[in-house]
Each structure stands twice: as structure tokens, then as C-alpha cells.
Amino acid sequence: MWYVIQTTTGKEEELAGIVRRNVSHELYDSCFSMKRELLKRLGGGWTTVTETMFPSYVFLETEQPERLFYELKRLPEYTRLLGDNEGCFIPLEKEEENFLDILRRNEKETCVAGLTTLDLDENGGIRKADGPLQFFLDKIVKLNLRKRFAVVELKVAGKEWRAMMGIRLLKDLNRI
């Protein structure tokens, strides 16, 4: 099952590295912070940049959350494993796990949600999508073609979240 560690914003990758170096790999299967690729307009052209997708969250896959909790408490950088008010750890729901798995499908080690290429019809509707966003077209709440991003609404760690995902248009492929 997957769990979430909450840490200081900007320290996600640092904490994931500390966990990977200092916690026994027998206690967890993977530990990562999720990133995303976005296109930014710089100097008249598009540049690909990488940003944190879920600021202050690190994801852990484990079947031993209690033992892992005690290992994490020894780390000075550890903040807290998300749980309920009674101190029980709450795993991510299957839909949340699936979302993260799809985003990192091609990037298991780096955990970067890559750009999705959109083929648009003459009215600006999405005809075809190629990339991680293709699985979440029904969850798009905002599509900004000019700035090349889509916002999807989903549930992560029991909360409603809006996640920005990078897009590029089919016509951009020969320019980027």
C-alpha cells in the first residue's frame, strides 16, 4: 500500500533521498516525490522545465507502515506520515495509486509526469492525446492552450487536489 509523508515544501526530493539512504529497503518498495514537465515561454521559444507536482508530499510504498513509521521517526528531516486523528496511518486509495502509477509509468525512477501531446480539432477540442493526460481527459477542469497546461481534479490522500500537467500541441512538435 502507498502512504504519504508530509514535509517542508521544496525538500521533497531531499527527504526521498534521505529515506532511500537511511531506511532499510526491506521496509518499503519505493519512495519518491512526483514531478511534472511543463512548457514555459522563454526568449520567444518554448522550453521544457521540471517542477514538483505535489509540493510538500513524498510517496512511500510499503506493507509495513508501523515499522516504517518508527524508522522514519529517527530521521531528523521527517515531518509526519499522514494519518487520521487517532494515529492510524491511512493508505492511499486504489484510484490514487493508479493515478500516480500512470503518471510515472515511463519514468519509475525519476517519477516525472512527462508532457502530453494534444491533437486538436478545428474547434479546439481534443481529438487525440498522447501522454499521461490521455488517461484523465474526463478529469480536466481547465485547459490553457496558450500557456500549454491542463489542470485535472483528483483525490490524493483523501483531499481534493488540482494538479497542473504540461501539454504540447501537435503543431509544436517541429518547433520544440
Short mmCIF file of C-alpha atoms in Angstrom, two decimals, residues 3-85:
data_model
loop_
_atom_site.label_atom_id
_atom_site.label_comp_id
_atom_site.label_asym_id
_atom_site.label_seq_id
_atom_site.Cartn_x
_atom_site.Cartn_y
_atom_site.Cartn_z
CA TYR A 3 1.38 6.22 2.10
CA VAL A 4 2.24 9.92 2.13
CA ILE A 5 4.90 11.72 4.15
CA GLN A 6 4.33 15.43 4.56
CA THR A 7 7.49 17.54 4.64
CA THR A 8 8.62 21.10 4.05
CA THR A 9 7.84 22.47 0.60
CA GLY A 10 10.95 22.33 -1.55
CA LYS A 11 12.50 19.49 0.50
CA GLU A 12 10.59 16.62 -1.15
CA GLU A 13 13.44 15.17 -3.21
CA GLU A 14 15.91 15.67 -0.37
CA LEU A 15 13.67 13.71 2.03
CA ALA A 16 13.10 10.92 -0.52
CA GLY A 17 16.88 10.61 -0.91
CA ILE A 18 17.40 10.52 2.85
CA VAL A 19 14.78 7.76 3.19
CA ARG A 20 16.40 5.75 0.38
CA ARG A 21 19.84 6.05 2.04
CA ASN A 22 18.87 5.57 5.70
CA VAL A 23 15.83 3.29 5.87
CA SER A 24 16.07 -0.45 5.25
CA HIS A 25 14.76 -1.38 1.81
CA GLU A 26 13.05 -4.36 3.45
CA LEU A 27 10.50 -1.89 4.87
CA TYR A 28 9.42 -0.21 1.62
CA ASP A 29 9.28 -0.85 -2.11
CA SER A 30 9.59 2.69 -3.44
CA CYS A 31 9.95 6.24 -2.17
CA PHE A 32 9.55 9.24 -4.48
CA SER A 33 8.35 12.78 -4.94
CA MET A 34 6.23 13.42 -8.01
CA LYS A 35 7.39 15.96 -10.59
CA ARG A 36 5.91 17.22 -13.85
CA GLU A 37 7.22 18.64 -17.09
CA LEU A 38 5.78 21.95 -18.27
CA LEU A 39 6.49 24.17 -21.23
CA LYS A 40 7.47 27.77 -20.45
CA ARG A 41 7.87 30.59 -22.92
CA LEU A 42 11.44 31.92 -22.67
CA GLY A 43 13.08 34.23 -25.18
CA GLY A 44 10.34 33.73 -27.76
CA GLY A 45 10.57 29.94 -27.72
CA TRP A 46 9.22 27.06 -25.65
CA THR A 47 11.49 25.48 -23.03
CA THR A 48 10.74 22.32 -21.04
CA VAL A 49 11.05 22.77 -17.27
CA THR A 50 10.52 20.30 -14.42
CA GLU A 51 8.62 21.26 -11.25
CA THR A 52 7.29 19.50 -8.17
CA MET A 53 3.74 18.27 -8.81
CA PHE A 54 2.64 17.82 -5.17
CA PRO A 55 4.57 20.31 -3.02
CA SER A 56 5.45 19.01 0.47
CA TYR A 57 4.48 15.38 -0.26
CA VAL A 58 6.67 12.29 -0.61
CA PHE A 59 5.09 8.94 -1.50
CA LEU A 60 6.09 5.59 0.01
CA GLU A 61 5.02 2.10 -0.96
CA THR A 62 5.11 -0.30 2.00
CA GLU A 63 3.35 -3.28 3.53
CA GLN A 64 4.78 -2.44 6.98
CA PRO A 65 3.62 1.12 7.79
CA GLU A 66 4.03 0.81 11.58
CA ARG A 67 7.63 -0.44 11.39
CA LEU A 68 8.40 2.15 8.73
CA PHE A 69 6.92 4.89 10.94
CA TYR A 70 9.39 4.10 13.74
CA GLU A 71 12.29 4.10 11.28
CA LEU A 72 11.16 7.46 9.89
CA LYS A 73 10.93 8.97 13.38
CA ARG A 74 14.69 8.51 13.72
CA LEU A 75 15.26 10.84 10.76
CA PRO A 76 15.58 14.50 11.75
CA GLU A 77 14.14 15.58 8.37
CA TYR A 78 10.97 13.51 8.76
CA THR A 79 7.83 15.53 9.38
CA ARG A 80 4.87 13.17 9.54
CA LEU A 81 3.21 10.22 7.89
CA LEU A 82 -0.33 11.28 7.03
CA GLY A 83 -2.99 9.55 9.08
CA ASP A 84 -6.25 10.09 10.86
CA ASN A 85 -6.86 11.82 14.21
#
